[in-house]
Structures are given as C-alpha cells and as structure tokens.
Amino acid sequence: MSTMRAAVVDPAGQPPRVVDRALPPAGEGQVRVAVTAAPITPLDLLCASGTSYFGMPACPYVPGVQGVGRLDDGTAVWFPTDAGMKPGDGSMAEHAVVPAADLARLPETVDHRLVAALGLSAVAAWHALLERGELAAGEQVLVLGAGGVVGQAAIQIAKLHGARRVVAAARSTAAQERAHQAGADSVVAVYEQDDVTSLARRLGDAADGPVDLVLDPLFGVAAAAALRTLRIGGRLVNLGSAAAETAPFDSATLRSRSLRVLGYTNNELTAAQKAVTVSEIADHVAAGRLRTAYEAVPLEAAADAWQRQAAGTVPGRIVLTI
C-alpha cells in the first residue's frame, strides 16, 4: 500500500502530528492533487479545537481547508476542502483528494506559497469590498485590522479597483508596517486602552474627509469608532470578530447619517465562485500586484508551526510547504 506524509489531528484540541498515512484514492468526480503549499488559517485552528459551531471534528483527520498543488499533468491548481467541518481530510499532506469541479487553475509561474497565504482571506476581502460593500472608483476606504492577511489584501484590492485613498488601522508596530507595505496611504495606531471617541478622532484625522466604506474584520470598539468616520449613506462591512463579539455603537450615529452596517461570510459563495475569485487573485499575484506577509515552513514542522500560528507570534500567515 502506498503511503504519504500527513499532518493528523487526533485528538481534537491538540496540535497535529506528522505521520505516514495511506495515499488517498480519487473517487468519481474527484482528482488527486500533489500538494505544494497549505496555509494554517484561523478556520483550521477553530475547527480542530472542537469548539466551533461545526461541532467536534471526526478524528483522526488531516486539517487544511485550502491548498495549492499540481494535478498529474502538472497543472497548477488551488483547492478548498471541508476538513474539520465535515468528515474527511484536508490539504496538510503530500496529497489531497478533492472534487474536480472545485479547482481553480493558476498561472504556471505564480508563487504557490503566496497564493496559499492569501487564499480564502483574499477572497473574503475581495467580495466584502466589491460585492457586499459596492466599492466605487474614487471612494475613500478605511481598513481595520490592516496588518492581518484580510487587511493587507483589502488595502491592495481597494487600490486595484480605484479607491482614491486607503486609511489603515492596526495594533502592533509590525502590523502597522505590514499595512504600509501593502500600500495604505495613512496608518493609524490602535491601542488596547482606546475608547470609541478617542479612536474615532484619530481615524477621522487620518482620513481625507468622510470615509465611504469601512472593511471590518474586528468588530468591538474599532468598529464603533469607524462608524463615526463615515459619510451620510456610508457602509461598514463586517466579516469577523477578532476583537470582540459585540460593538458599542449607538442608534444616533446610525440614524443621523443613514449608515449601512452589513455582514459578510465566504459561506455565501459556491465552490465555483470561490474558484473564479481565486483565479482572479492569482492573476494579480503573478503580475506582482497582490501579496501578503507569510512564513514558509516544511510539513514535517507542522506541530510547532501550528502552535506558533495559534499563539499569534508570527509575522503573517504560516504556509506549510510540501
């Protein structure tokens, strides 16, 4: 029986161990991908913890909700999986079996690690800005959590689609530098002790007049402060709660400016929609127009990488390389 190396979660709540595992056969409508890069994402960590709304994962399993690799004919592809959300294995192995219809074909020369690092985070930024947020050319955008992968991608995607100015907000010095590197026109420091009024004042000072659109992966105080920078009819799109599950904004702020507060999740998208967007993102990556900070780590070091990603002690996303 042919085997492969794979990171395996067993039991839930523990970092994966790299072990030998049977090479998976491809069933009807499926293809086997030789994996080249697999990111460790917040969703992977959440699913493997056993505390997500998907419930306890069926262990043992190979984590990895997305990856990049090659088909038997050498074609470069990106692929999603349901690992940790449904029974079955994911991308953190030498091979993965996925539905052929879910694949996104990639430019031959694109950096697999960079596409993996951006992946579904960039898909979320793309659709939250362009579809849910209805970004129009010439608008001013405020990106919260700008040092994360979603935030870095959002800064660049907004610029690529005609935003006249992008203001970024980030907590650590390193995160602020990543926002600068991504092309933010102004970067605002966010502090643990910030209240809504003080942060709103700094965000407003950094903006060139009222903001049109806020991208918010944080919620909490930052979201409430960002609302106060919006113009009449402005929009805030929330796609996460990295800072808090609730936000202290008031009715008067919403009503006085006829603001729109919108939610977004990648779960709205079909596999085909994700694939189309990843292909567009990969074209920008190949052309040098889109990137993010990441650290490449060999699959054999998955356990340590997993723990460091969970602790938030890495400058960007960790991508396991195979």
PDB file of C-alpha atoms in Angstrom:
ATOM      1  CA  MET A   1       0.000   0.000   0.000  1.00  0.00           C
ATOM      2  CA  SER A   2       1.354   3.429  -0.980  1.00  0.00           C
ATOM      3  CA  THR A   3       1.717   5.945   1.813  1.00  0.00           C
ATOM      4  CA  MET A   4       2.319   9.657   2.194  1.00  0.00           C
ATOM      5  CA  ARG A   5       3.350  12.059   4.949  1.00  0.00           C
ATOM      6  CA  ALA A   6       0.470  13.970   6.501  1.00  0.00           C
ATOM      7  CA  ALA A   7      -0.315  16.179   9.481  1.00  0.00           C
ATOM      8  CA  VAL A   8      -3.047  14.482  11.506  1.00  0.00           C
ATOM      9  CA  VAL A   9      -5.229  15.913  14.290  1.00  0.00           C
ATOM     10  CA  ASP A  10      -6.032  13.289  16.933  1.00  0.00           C
ATOM     11  CA  PRO A  11      -7.480  14.152  19.380  1.00  0.00           C
ATOM     12  CA  ALA A  12      -9.202  17.482  18.791  1.00  0.00           C
ATOM     13  CA  GLY A  13      -7.638  20.336  20.706  1.00  0.00           C
ATOM     14  CA  GLN A  14      -4.080  19.095  20.200  1.00  0.00           C
ATOM     15  CA  PRO A  15      -1.565  20.203  17.527  1.00  0.00           C
ATOM     16  CA  PRO A  16      -1.332  17.815  14.572  1.00  0.00           C
ATOM     17  CA  ARG A  17       1.362  15.111  14.395  1.00  0.00           C
ATOM     18  CA  VAL A  18       3.087  14.307  11.097  1.00  0.00           C
ATOM     19  CA  VAL A  19       2.699  10.596  10.350  1.00  0.00           C
ATOM     20  CA  ASP A  20       2.593   8.110   7.477  1.00  0.00           C
ATOM     21  CA  ARG A  21      -0.901   7.743   6.087  1.00  0.00           C
ATOM     22  CA  ALA A  22      -2.410   5.774   3.238  1.00  0.00           C
ATOM     23  CA  LEU A  23      -2.359   7.529  -0.126  1.00  0.00           C
ATOM     24  CA  PRO A  24      -6.000   8.530  -0.760  1.00  0.00           C
ATOM     25  CA  PRO A  25      -7.728   7.169  -3.885  1.00  0.00           C
ATOM     26  CA  ALA A  26      -9.714   9.527  -6.105  1.00  0.00           C
ATOM     27  CA  GLY A  27     -13.383   8.607  -6.467  1.00  0.00           C
ATOM     28  CA  GLU A  28     -15.872   9.532  -9.145  1.00  0.00           C
ATOM     29  CA  GLY A  29     -15.720  13.233  -9.957  1.00  0.00           C
ATOM     30  CA  GLN A  30     -12.593  13.674  -7.849  1.00  0.00           C
ATOM     31  CA  VAL A  31      -8.934  14.338  -8.593  1.00  0.00           C
ATOM     32  CA  ARG A  32      -5.824  13.767  -6.535  1.00  0.00           C
ATOM     33  CA  VAL A  33      -3.626  16.823  -6.079  1.00  0.00           C
ATOM     34  CA  ALA A  34       0.074  16.703  -5.213  1.00  0.00           C
ATOM     35  CA  VAL A  35       0.091  19.445  -2.588  1.00  0.00           C
ATOM     36  CA  THR A  36       2.824  22.096  -2.743  1.00  0.00           C
ATOM     37  CA  ALA A  37       1.550  24.623  -0.162  1.00  0.00           C
ATOM     38  CA  ALA A  38      -1.070  24.582   2.606  1.00  0.00           C
ATOM     39  CA  PRO A  39      -1.749  27.573   4.891  1.00  0.00           C
ATOM     40  CA  ILE A  40      -2.584  27.300   8.587  1.00  0.00           C
ATOM     41  CA  THR A  41      -5.657  29.520   8.832  1.00  0.00           C
ATOM     42  CA  PRO A  42      -7.838  30.689  11.735  1.00  0.00           C
ATOM     43  CA  LEU A  43     -10.594  28.389  10.455  1.00  0.00           C
ATOM     44  CA  ASP A  44      -8.241  25.389  10.635  1.00  0.00           C
ATOM     45  CA  LEU A  45      -7.362  26.218  14.228  1.00  0.00           C
ATOM     46  CA  LEU A  46     -11.003  26.746  15.165  1.00  0.00           C
ATOM     47  CA  CYS A  47     -12.267  23.541  13.564  1.00  0.00           C
ATOM     48  CA  ALA A  48      -9.509  21.431  15.116  1.00  0.00           C
ATOM     49  CA  SER A  49     -10.217  22.863  18.572  1.00  0.00           C
ATOM     50  CA  GLY A  50     -13.571  21.099  18.706  1.00  0.00           C
ATOM     51  CA  THR A  51     -15.223  24.317  19.910  1.00  0.00           C
ATOM     52  CA  SER A  52     -16.546  25.649  16.592  1.00  0.00           C
ATOM     53  CA  TYR A  53     -20.190  25.730  15.507  1.00  0.00           C
ATOM     54  CA  PHE A  54     -19.342  22.793  13.222  1.00  0.00           C
ATOM     55  CA  GLY A  55     -19.011  20.642  16.323  1.00  0.00           C
ATOM     56  CA  MET A  56     -16.356  18.091  17.222  1.00  0.00           C
ATOM     57  CA  PRO A  57     -14.361  17.017  14.129  1.00  0.00           C
ATOM     58  CA  ALA A  58     -14.231  13.349  13.165  1.00  0.00           C
ATOM     59  CA  CYS A  59     -10.720  12.394  14.307  1.00  0.00           C
ATOM     60  CA  PRO A  60      -8.224  11.386  13.166  1.00  0.00           C
ATOM     61  CA  TYR A  61      -8.234  13.732  10.191  1.00  0.00           C
ATOM     62  CA  VAL A  62      -5.852  15.799   8.066  1.00  0.00           C
ATOM     63  CA  PRO A  63      -6.570  19.529   8.613  1.00  0.00           C
ATOM     64  CA  GLY A  64      -6.350  22.212   5.956  1.00  0.00           C
ATOM     65  CA  VAL A  65      -9.380  23.961   4.456  1.00  0.00           C
ATOM     66  CA  GLN A  66      -7.463  25.040   1.359  1.00  0.00           C
ATOM     67  CA  GLY A  67      -4.259  24.349  -0.503  1.00  0.00           C
ATOM     68  CA  VAL A  68      -2.258  24.685  -3.685  1.00  0.00           C
ATOM     69  CA  GLY A  69      -0.706  21.916  -5.729  1.00  0.00           C
ATOM     70  CA  ARG A  70      -0.414  20.197  -9.093  1.00  0.00           C
ATOM     71  CA  LEU A  71      -2.503  17.656 -10.973  1.00  0.00           C
ATOM     72  CA  ASP A  72      -0.942  14.587 -12.574  1.00  0.00           C
ATOM     73  CA  ASP A  73      -0.406  16.542 -15.799  1.00  0.00           C
ATOM     74  CA  GLY A  74       1.453  19.324 -13.944  1.00  0.00           C
ATOM     75  CA  THR A  75      -1.395  21.851 -13.977  1.00  0.00           C
ATOM     76  CA  ALA A  76      -1.143  24.250 -11.014  1.00  0.00           C
ATOM     77  CA  VAL A  77      -4.372  24.496  -9.001  1.00  0.00           C
ATOM     78  CA  TRP A  78      -5.853  25.933  -5.805  1.00  0.00           C
ATOM     79  CA  PHE A  79      -8.475  23.862  -3.995  1.00  0.00           C
ATOM     80  CA  PRO A  80     -10.824  24.116  -0.973  1.00  0.00           C
ATOM     81  CA  THR A  81     -11.787  21.310   1.429  1.00  0.00           C
ATOM     82  CA  ASP A  82     -14.321  20.744   4.204  1.00  0.00           C
ATOM     83  CA  ALA A  83     -11.697  19.400   6.633  1.00  0.00           C
ATOM     84  CA  GLY A  84     -12.796  19.870  10.233  1.00  0.00           C
ATOM     85  CA  MET A  85     -16.281  20.930   9.153  1.00  0.00           C
ATOM     86  CA  LYS A  86     -17.334  17.571   7.702  1.00  0.00           C
ATOM     87  CA  PRO A  87     -15.711  14.110   7.886  1.00  0.00           C
ATOM     88  CA  GLY A  88     -12.747  13.880   5.536  1.00  0.00           C
ATOM     89  CA  ASP A  89      -9.198  15.071   5.042  1.00  0.00           C
ATOM     90  CA  GLY A  90      -7.704  18.408   4.041  1.00  0.00           C
ATOM     91  CA  SER A  91      -4.628  19.934   2.486  1.00  0.00           C
ATOM     92  CA  MET A  92      -1.854  19.425   5.072  1.00  0.00           C
ATOM     93  CA  ALA A  93      -0.442  16.314   3.432  1.00  0.00           C
ATOM     94  CA  GLU A  94       1.592  15.308   0.405  1.00  0.00           C
ATOM     95  CA  HIS A  95      -1.640  14.539  -1.482  1.00  0.00           C
ATOM     96  CA  ALA A  96      -5.282  15.592  -1.222  1.00  0.00           C
ATOM     97  CA  VAL A  97      -8.390  14.317  -2.993  1.00  0.00           C
ATOM     98  CA  VAL A  98     -10.945  16.974  -3.951  1.00  0.00           C
ATOM     99  CA  PRO A  99     -13.901  17.403  -6.346  1.00  0.00           C
ATOM    100  CA  ALA A 100     -12.608  18.312  -9.799  1.00  0.00           C
ATOM    101  CA  ALA A 101     -15.295  20.997 -10.099  1.00  0.00           C
ATOM    102  CA  ASP A 102     -13.895  22.892  -7.080  1.00  0.00           C
ATOM    103  CA  LEU A 103     -10.433  23.548  -8.536  1.00  0.00           C
ATOM    104  CA  ALA A 104      -9.129  26.970  -9.510  1.00  0.00           C
ATOM    105  CA  ARG A 105      -6.479  26.801 -12.216  1.00  0.00           C
ATOM    106  CA  LEU A 106      -3.469  29.014 -11.561  1.00  0.00           C
ATOM    107  CA  PRO A 107      -0.930  30.780 -13.802  1.00  0.00           C
ATOM    108  CA  GLU A 108       2.048  28.488 -14.365  1.00  0.00           C
ATOM    109  CA  THR A 109       4.578  30.972 -12.963  1.00  0.00           C
ATOM    110  CA  VAL A 110       2.651  32.052  -9.847  1.00  0.00           C
ATOM    111  CA  ASP A 111       4.179  31.601  -6.379  1.00  0.00           C
ATOM    112  CA  HIS A 112       2.220  28.720  -4.826  1.00  0.00           C
ATOM    113  CA  ARG A 113       3.103  29.774  -1.289  1.00  0.00           C
ATOM    114  CA  LEU A 114       1.822  33.310  -1.823  1.00  0.00           C
ATOM    115  CA  VAL A 115      -1.453  32.120  -3.353  1.00  0.00           C
ATOM    116  CA  ALA A 116      -1.869  29.741  -0.401  1.00  0.00           C
ATOM    117  CA  ALA A 117      -1.164  32.531   2.101  1.00  0.00           C
ATOM    118  CA  LEU A 118      -3.763  34.805   0.505  1.00  0.00           C
ATOM    119  CA  GLY A 119      -6.342  32.159  -0.398  1.00  0.00           C
ATOM    120  CA  LEU A 120      -9.762  32.486   1.174  1.00  0.00           C
ATOM    121  CA  SER A 121      -8.703  35.534   3.215  1.00  0.00           C
ATOM    122  CA  ALA A 122      -8.200  37.454  -0.014  1.00  0.00           C
ATOM    123  CA  VAL A 123     -11.467  36.018  -1.373  1.00  0.00           C
ATOM    124  CA  ALA A 124     -13.243  37.440   1.688  1.00  0.00           C
ATOM    125  CA  ALA A 125     -11.619  40.853   1.264  1.00  0.00           C
ATOM    126  CA  TRP A 126     -12.462  40.827  -2.457  1.00  0.00           C
ATOM    127  CA  HIS A 127     -16.174  40.076  -2.081  1.00  0.00           C
ATOM    128  CA  ALA A 128     -16.655  42.147   1.073  1.00  0.00           C
ATOM    129  CA  LEU A 129     -15.271  45.212  -0.692  1.00  0.00           C
ATOM    130  CA  LEU A 130     -16.530  44.770  -4.243  1.00  0.00           C
ATOM    131  CA  GLU A 131     -19.808  42.877  -3.906  1.00  0.00           C
ATOM    132  CA  ARG A 132     -21.149  43.452  -0.393  1.00  0.00           C
ATOM    133  CA  GLY A 133     -19.530  46.858   0.067  1.00  0.00           C
ATOM    134  CA  GLU A 134     -20.116  48.014  -3.535  1.00  0.00           C
ATOM    135  CA  LEU A 135     -16.797  49.849  -3.715  1.00  0.00           C
ATOM    136  CA  ALA A 136     -16.829  52.540  -6.395  1.00  0.00           C
ATOM    137  CA  ALA A 137     -13.821  54.176  -8.020  1.00  0.00           C
ATOM    138  CA  GLY A 138     -12.810  57.398  -6.283  1.00  0.00           C
ATOM    139  CA  GLU A 139     -14.042  56.364  -2.829  1.00  0.00           C
ATOM    140  CA  GLN A 140     -12.085  56.517   0.419  1.00  0.00           C
ATOM    141  CA  VAL A 141     -11.774  53.215   2.285  1.00  0.00           C
ATOM    142  CA  LEU A 142     -10.897  52.514   5.924  1.00  0.00           C
ATOM    143  CA  VAL A 143      -9.448  49.052   6.626  1.00  0.00           C
ATOM    144  CA  LEU A 144      -9.453  47.825  10.230  1.00  0.00           C
ATOM    145  CA  GLY A 145      -7.147  45.002  11.327  1.00  0.00           C
ATOM    146  CA  ALA A 146      -4.956  46.047   8.437  1.00  0.00           C
ATOM    147  CA  GLY A 147      -1.908  44.012   9.457  1.00  0.00           C
ATOM    148  CA  GLY A 148      -3.713  40.674   9.015  1.00  0.00           C
ATOM    149  CA  VAL A 149      -3.995  38.788   5.750  1.00  0.00           C
ATOM    150  CA  VAL A 150      -7.553  40.024   5.131  1.00  0.00           C
ATOM    151  CA  GLY A 151      -6.483  43.586   5.888  1.00  0.00           C
ATOM    152  CA  GLN A 152      -3.347  43.520   3.732  1.00  0.00           C
ATOM    153  CA  ALA A 153      -5.317  42.048   0.845  1.00  0.00           C
ATOM    154  CA  ALA A 154      -8.111  44.600   1.296  1.00  0.00           C
ATOM    155  CA  ILE A 155      -5.720  47.547   1.047  1.00  0.00           C
ATOM    156  CA  GLN A 156      -4.347  46.295  -2.263  1.00  0.00           C
ATOM    157  CA  ILE A 157      -7.702  45.172  -3.684  1.00  0.00           C
ATOM    158  CA  ALA A 158      -9.241  48.562  -2.897  1.00  0.00           C
ATOM    159  CA  LYS A 159      -6.390  50.314  -4.714  1.00  0.00           C
ATOM    160  CA  LEU A 160      -6.639  47.929  -7.682  1.00  0.00           C
ATOM    161  CA  HIS A 161     -10.310  48.830  -8.031  1.00  0.00           C
ATOM    162  CA  GLY A 162      -9.936  52.590  -7.966  1.00  0.00           C
ATOM    163  CA  ALA A 163     -10.095  53.670  -4.332  1.00  0.00           C
ATOM    164  CA  ARG A 164      -8.632  57.173  -4.178  1.00  0.00           C
ATOM    165  CA  ARG A 165      -7.327  56.734  -0.654  1.00  0.00           C
ATOM    166  CA  VAL A 166      -6.998  53.852   1.828  1.00  0.00           C
ATOM    167  CA  VAL A 167      -6.642  54.509   5.553  1.00  0.00           C
ATOM    168  CA  ALA A 168      -5.471  51.537   7.613  1.00  0.00           C
ATOM    169  CA  ALA A 169      -5.705  50.826  11.321  1.00  0.00           C
ATOM    170  CA  ALA A 170      -3.542  48.265  13.114  1.00  0.00           C
ATOM    171  CA  ARG A 171      -2.397  47.497  16.645  1.00  0.00           C
ATOM    172  CA  SER A 172       1.259  46.399  16.730  1.00  0.00           C
ATOM    173  CA  THR A 173       4.182  48.212  15.160  1.00  0.00           C
ATOM    174  CA  ALA A 174       4.807  45.173  12.956  1.00  0.00           C
ATOM    175  CA  ALA A 175       1.179  45.130  11.808  1.00  0.00           C
ATOM    176  CA  GLN A 176       1.320  48.839  11.030  1.00  0.00           C
ATOM    177  CA  GLU A 177       4.445  48.252   8.933  1.00  0.00           C
ATOM    178  CA  ARG A 178       2.681  45.463   7.010  1.00  0.00           C
ATOM    179  CA  ALA A 179      -0.164  47.887   6.272  1.00  0.00           C
ATOM    180  CA  HIS A 180       2.354  50.450   4.990  1.00  0.00           C
ATOM    181  CA  GLN A 181       3.983  47.783   2.813  1.00  0.00           C
ATOM    182  CA  ALA A 182       0.576  46.859   1.414  1.00  0.00           C
ATOM    183  CA  GLY A 183       0.154  50.432   0.174  1.00  0.00           C
ATOM    184  CA  ALA A 184      -2.010  52.200   2.760  1.00  0.00           C
ATOM    185  CA  ASP A 185      -1.980  55.990   2.334  1.00  0.00           C
ATOM    186  CA  SER A 186      -2.156  56.508   6.094  1.00  0.00           C
ATOM    187  CA  VAL A 187      -1.828  54.103   9.023  1.00  0.00           C
ATOM    188  CA  VAL A 188      -3.429  54.714  12.418  1.00  0.00           C
ATOM    189  CA  ALA A 189      -2.192  53.015  15.588  1.00  0.00           C
ATOM    190  CA  VAL A 190      -4.842  51.244  17.669  1.00  0.00           C
ATOM    191  CA  TYR A 191      -4.265  50.864  21.414  1.00  0.00           C
ATOM    192  CA  GLU A 192      -5.670  48.441  23.970  1.00  0.00           C
ATOM    193  CA  GLN A 193      -6.982  51.313  26.088  1.00  0.00           C
ATOM    194  CA  ASP A 194      -8.759  53.117  23.227  1.00  0.00           C
ATOM    195  CA  ASP A 195     -12.337  54.208  23.707  1.00  0.00           C
ATOM    196  CA  VAL A 196     -14.708  54.897  20.834  1.00  0.00           C
ATOM    197  CA  THR A 197     -14.330  58.677  20.921  1.00  0.00           C
ATOM    198  CA  SER A 198     -10.527  58.808  21.007  1.00  0.00           C
ATOM    199  CA  LEU A 199     -10.078  56.218  18.253  1.00  0.00           C
ATOM    200  CA  ALA A 200     -12.754  57.832  16.095  1.00  0.00           C
ATOM    201  CA  ARG A 201     -10.899  61.137  16.384  1.00  0.00           C
ATOM    202  CA  ARG A 202      -7.585  59.623  15.234  1.00  0.00           C
ATOM    203  CA  LEU A 203      -9.226  57.741  12.379  1.00  0.00           C
ATOM    204  CA  GLY A 204     -11.010  60.904  11.269  1.00  0.00           C
ATOM    205  CA  ASP A 205      -7.798  62.942  11.424  1.00  0.00           C
ATOM    206  CA  ALA A 206      -6.049  60.404   9.178  1.00  0.00           C
ATOM    207  CA  ALA A 207      -8.839  60.419   6.611  1.00  0.00           C
ATOM    208  CA  ASP A 208      -9.174  62.972   3.838  1.00  0.00           C
ATOM    209  CA  GLY A 209     -12.735  63.945   4.674  1.00  0.00           C
ATOM    210  CA  PRO A 210     -15.551  61.487   5.413  1.00  0.00           C
ATOM    211  CA  VAL A 211     -14.953  57.804   4.683  1.00  0.00           C
ATOM    212  CA  ASP A 212     -17.151  55.989   2.150  1.00  0.00           C
ATOM    213  CA  LEU A 213     -16.547  52.342   3.082  1.00  0.00           C
ATOM    214  CA  VAL A 214     -15.129  50.502   6.115  1.00  0.00           C
ATOM    215  CA  LEU A 215     -13.840  46.932   5.966  1.00  0.00           C
ATOM    216  CA  ASP A 216     -14.064  45.463   9.462  1.00  0.00           C
ATOM    217  CA  PRO A 217     -12.703  42.048  10.498  1.00  0.00           C
ATOM    218  CA  LEU A 218     -12.576  43.141  14.174  1.00  0.00           C
ATOM    219  CA  PHE A 219     -15.918  44.486  15.491  1.00  0.00           C
ATOM    220  CA  GLY A 220     -15.797  45.884  19.057  1.00  0.00           C
ATOM    221  CA  VAL A 221     -14.565  49.403  19.829  1.00  0.00           C
ATOM    222  CA  ALA A 222     -12.778  49.725  16.467  1.00  0.00           C
ATOM    223  CA  ALA A 223     -15.988  49.129  14.504  1.00  0.00           C
ATOM    224  CA  ALA A 224     -17.925  51.631  16.614  1.00  0.00           C
ATOM    225  CA  ALA A 225     -15.194  54.236  16.113  1.00  0.00           C
ATOM    226  CA  ALA A 226     -15.035  53.572  12.367  1.00  0.00           C
ATOM    227  CA  LEU A 227     -18.784  54.181  12.015  1.00  0.00           C
ATOM    228  CA  ARG A 228     -18.263  57.757  13.195  1.00  0.00           C
ATOM    229  CA  THR A 229     -15.906  58.451  10.270  1.00  0.00           C
ATOM    230  CA  LEU A 230     -18.450  57.517   7.597  1.00  0.00           C
ATOM    231  CA  ARG A 231     -20.227  59.949   5.321  1.00  0.00           C
ATOM    232  CA  ILE A 232     -24.004  60.094   5.041  1.00  0.00           C
ATOM    233  CA  GLY A 233     -25.041  56.810   3.453  1.00  0.00           C
ATOM    234  CA  GLY A 234     -21.633  55.240   4.158  1.00  0.00           C
ATOM    235  CA  ARG A 235     -21.167  51.478   4.565  1.00  0.00           C
ATOM    236  CA  LEU A 236     -19.379  49.245   7.053  1.00  0.00           C
ATOM    237  CA  VAL A 237     -18.901  45.598   6.079  1.00  0.00           C
ATOM    238  CA  ASN A 238     -18.135  43.277   8.976  1.00  0.00           C
ATOM    239  CA  LEU A 239     -16.518  39.937   8.223  1.00  0.00           C
ATOM    240  CA  GLY A 240     -15.147  38.929  11.601  1.00  0.00           C
ATOM    241  CA  SER A 241     -14.977  39.423  15.345  1.00  0.00           C
ATOM    242  CA  ALA A 242     -11.238  39.198  16.026  1.00  0.00           C
ATOM    243  CA  ALA A 243     -11.504  41.952  18.664  1.00  0.00           C
ATOM    244  CA  ALA A 244     -14.956  41.360  20.185  1.00  0.00           C
ATOM    245  CA  GLU A 245     -18.313  39.682  19.585  1.00  0.00           C
ATOM    246  CA  THR A 246     -20.229  42.902  20.310  1.00  0.00           C
ATOM    247  CA  ALA A 247     -19.679  46.561  19.430  1.00  0.00           C
ATOM    248  CA  PRO A 248     -20.757  49.681  21.405  1.00  0.00           C
ATOM    249  CA  PHE A 249     -22.286  51.793  18.654  1.00  0.00           C
ATOM    250  CA  ASP A 250     -25.367  53.910  19.185  1.00  0.00           C
ATOM    251  CA  SER A 251     -28.602  54.422  17.338  1.00  0.00           C
ATOM    252  CA  ALA A 252     -27.996  58.143  16.841  1.00  0.00           C
ATOM    253  CA  THR A 253     -24.800  57.505  14.865  1.00  0.00           C
ATOM    254  CA  LEU A 254     -26.596  55.083  12.551  1.00  0.00           C
ATOM    255  CA  ARG A 255     -29.714  57.184  12.061  1.00  0.00           C
ATOM    256  CA  SER A 256     -28.137  60.624  11.768  1.00  0.00           C
ATOM    257  CA  ARG A 257     -26.057  59.513   8.774  1.00  0.00           C
ATOM    258  CA  SER A 258     -28.332  56.793   7.337  1.00  0.00           C
ATOM    259  CA  LEU A 259     -25.453  54.343   7.647  1.00  0.00           C
ATOM    260  CA  ARG A 260     -25.453  50.749   6.421  1.00  0.00           C
ATOM    261  CA  VAL A 261     -23.907  48.025   8.581  1.00  0.00           C
ATOM    262  CA  LEU A 262     -23.529  44.853   6.536  1.00  0.00           C
ATOM    263  CA  GLY A 263     -22.332  41.334   7.285  1.00  0.00           C
ATOM    264  CA  TYR A 264     -20.255  39.125   5.021  1.00  0.00           C
ATOM    265  CA  THR A 265     -19.124  35.494   5.051  1.00  0.00           C
ATOM    266  CA  ASN A 266     -17.408  33.315   2.455  1.00  0.00           C
ATOM    267  CA  ASN A 267     -20.065  30.709   3.250  1.00  0.00           C
ATOM    268  CA  GLU A 268     -22.338  32.669   0.908  1.00  0.00           C
ATOM    269  CA  LEU A 269     -20.178  31.623  -2.030  1.00  0.00           C
ATOM    270  CA  THR A 270     -20.400  28.439  -4.042  1.00  0.00           C
ATOM    271  CA  ALA A 271     -17.231  26.447  -4.692  1.00  0.00           C
ATOM    272  CA  ALA A 272     -17.321  27.706  -8.282  1.00  0.00           C
ATOM    273  CA  GLN A 273     -17.497  31.344  -7.144  1.00  0.00           C
ATOM    274  CA  LYS A 274     -14.534  30.821  -4.819  1.00  0.00           C
ATOM    275  CA  ALA A 275     -12.549  29.220  -7.634  1.00  0.00           C
ATOM    276  CA  VAL A 276     -13.270  32.079 -10.053  1.00  0.00           C
ATOM    277  CA  THR A 277     -12.202  34.661  -7.475  1.00  0.00           C
ATOM    278  CA  VAL A 278      -9.027  32.766  -6.553  1.00  0.00           C
ATOM    279  CA  SER A 279      -8.109  32.639 -10.253  1.00  0.00           C
ATOM    280  CA  GLU A 280      -8.526  36.423 -10.488  1.00  0.00           C
ATOM    281  CA  ILE A 281      -6.473  36.902  -7.334  1.00  0.00           C
ATOM    282  CA  ALA A 282      -3.767  34.575  -8.667  1.00  0.00           C
ATOM    283  CA  ASP A 283      -3.522  36.641 -11.860  1.00  0.00           C
ATOM    284  CA  HIS A 284      -2.810  39.720  -9.743  1.00  0.00           C
ATOM    285  CA  VAL A 285      -0.269  37.742  -7.692  1.00  0.00           C
ATOM    286  CA  ALA A 286       1.515  36.569 -10.834  1.00  0.00           C
ATOM    287  CA  ALA A 287       1.640  40.160 -12.096  1.00  0.00           C
ATOM    288  CA  GLY A 288       3.144  41.386  -8.814  1.00  0.00           C
ATOM    289  CA  ARG A 289       0.095  43.452  -7.859  1.00  0.00           C
ATOM    290  CA  LEU A 290      -1.008  41.484  -4.794  1.00  0.00           C
ATOM    291  CA  ARG A 291       0.947  39.937  -1.935  1.00  0.00           C
ATOM    292  CA  THR A 292       0.925  39.373   1.822  1.00  0.00           C
ATOM    293  CA  ALA A 293       3.394  38.573   4.574  1.00  0.00           C
ATOM    294  CA  TYR A 294       3.883  34.836   5.147  1.00  0.00           C
ATOM    295  CA  GLU A 295       6.361  32.341   6.574  1.00  0.00           C
ATOM    296  CA  ALA A 296       7.100  29.090   4.730  1.00  0.00           C
ATOM    297  CA  VAL A 297       7.629  26.046   6.980  1.00  0.00           C
ATOM    298  CA  PRO A 298       8.196  22.395   5.945  1.00  0.00           C
ATOM    299  CA  LEU A 299       5.316  19.973   6.531  1.00  0.00           C
ATOM    300  CA  GLU A 300       7.461  17.991   8.995  1.00  0.00           C
ATOM    301  CA  ALA A 301       7.457  21.036  11.335  1.00  0.00           C
ATOM    302  CA  ALA A 302       3.646  21.312  11.284  1.00  0.00           C
ATOM    303  CA  ALA A 303       3.152  20.850  15.040  1.00  0.00           C
ATOM    304  CA  ASP A 304       5.429  23.720  16.023  1.00  0.00           C
ATOM    305  CA  ALA A 305       4.087  25.924  13.210  1.00  0.00           C
ATOM    306  CA  TRP A 306       0.519  25.188  14.333  1.00  0.00           C
ATOM    307  CA  GLN A 307       1.266  26.270  17.883  1.00  0.00           C
ATOM    308  CA  ARG A 308       3.033  29.453  16.779  1.00  0.00           C
ATOM    309  CA  GLN A 309       0.187  30.390  14.430  1.00  0.00           C
ATOM    310  CA  ALA A 310      -2.327  29.795  17.228  1.00  0.00           C
ATOM    311  CA  ALA A 311      -0.284  31.969  19.600  1.00  0.00           C
ATOM    312  CA  GLY A 312      -0.117  34.805  17.072  1.00  0.00           C
ATOM    313  CA  THR A 313       3.663  35.083  17.348  1.00  0.00           C
ATOM    314  CA  VAL A 314       4.372  35.011  13.604  1.00  0.00           C
ATOM    315  CA  PRO A 315       4.571  37.969  11.191  1.00  0.00           C
ATOM    316  CA  GLY A 316       1.722  36.869   8.955  1.00  0.00           C
ATOM    317  CA  ARG A 317       0.416  33.513   7.855  1.00  0.00           C
ATOM    318  CA  ILE A 318       2.369  30.268   8.106  1.00  0.00           C
ATOM    319  CA  VAL A 319       2.310  28.177   4.937  1.00  0.00           C
ATOM    320  CA  LEU A 320       3.317  24.528   5.130  1.00  0.00           C
ATOM    321  CA  THR A 321       5.391  23.540   2.110  1.00  0.00           C
ATOM    322  CA  ILE A 322       5.476  20.030   0.675  1.00  0.00           C
TER     323      ILE A 322
END
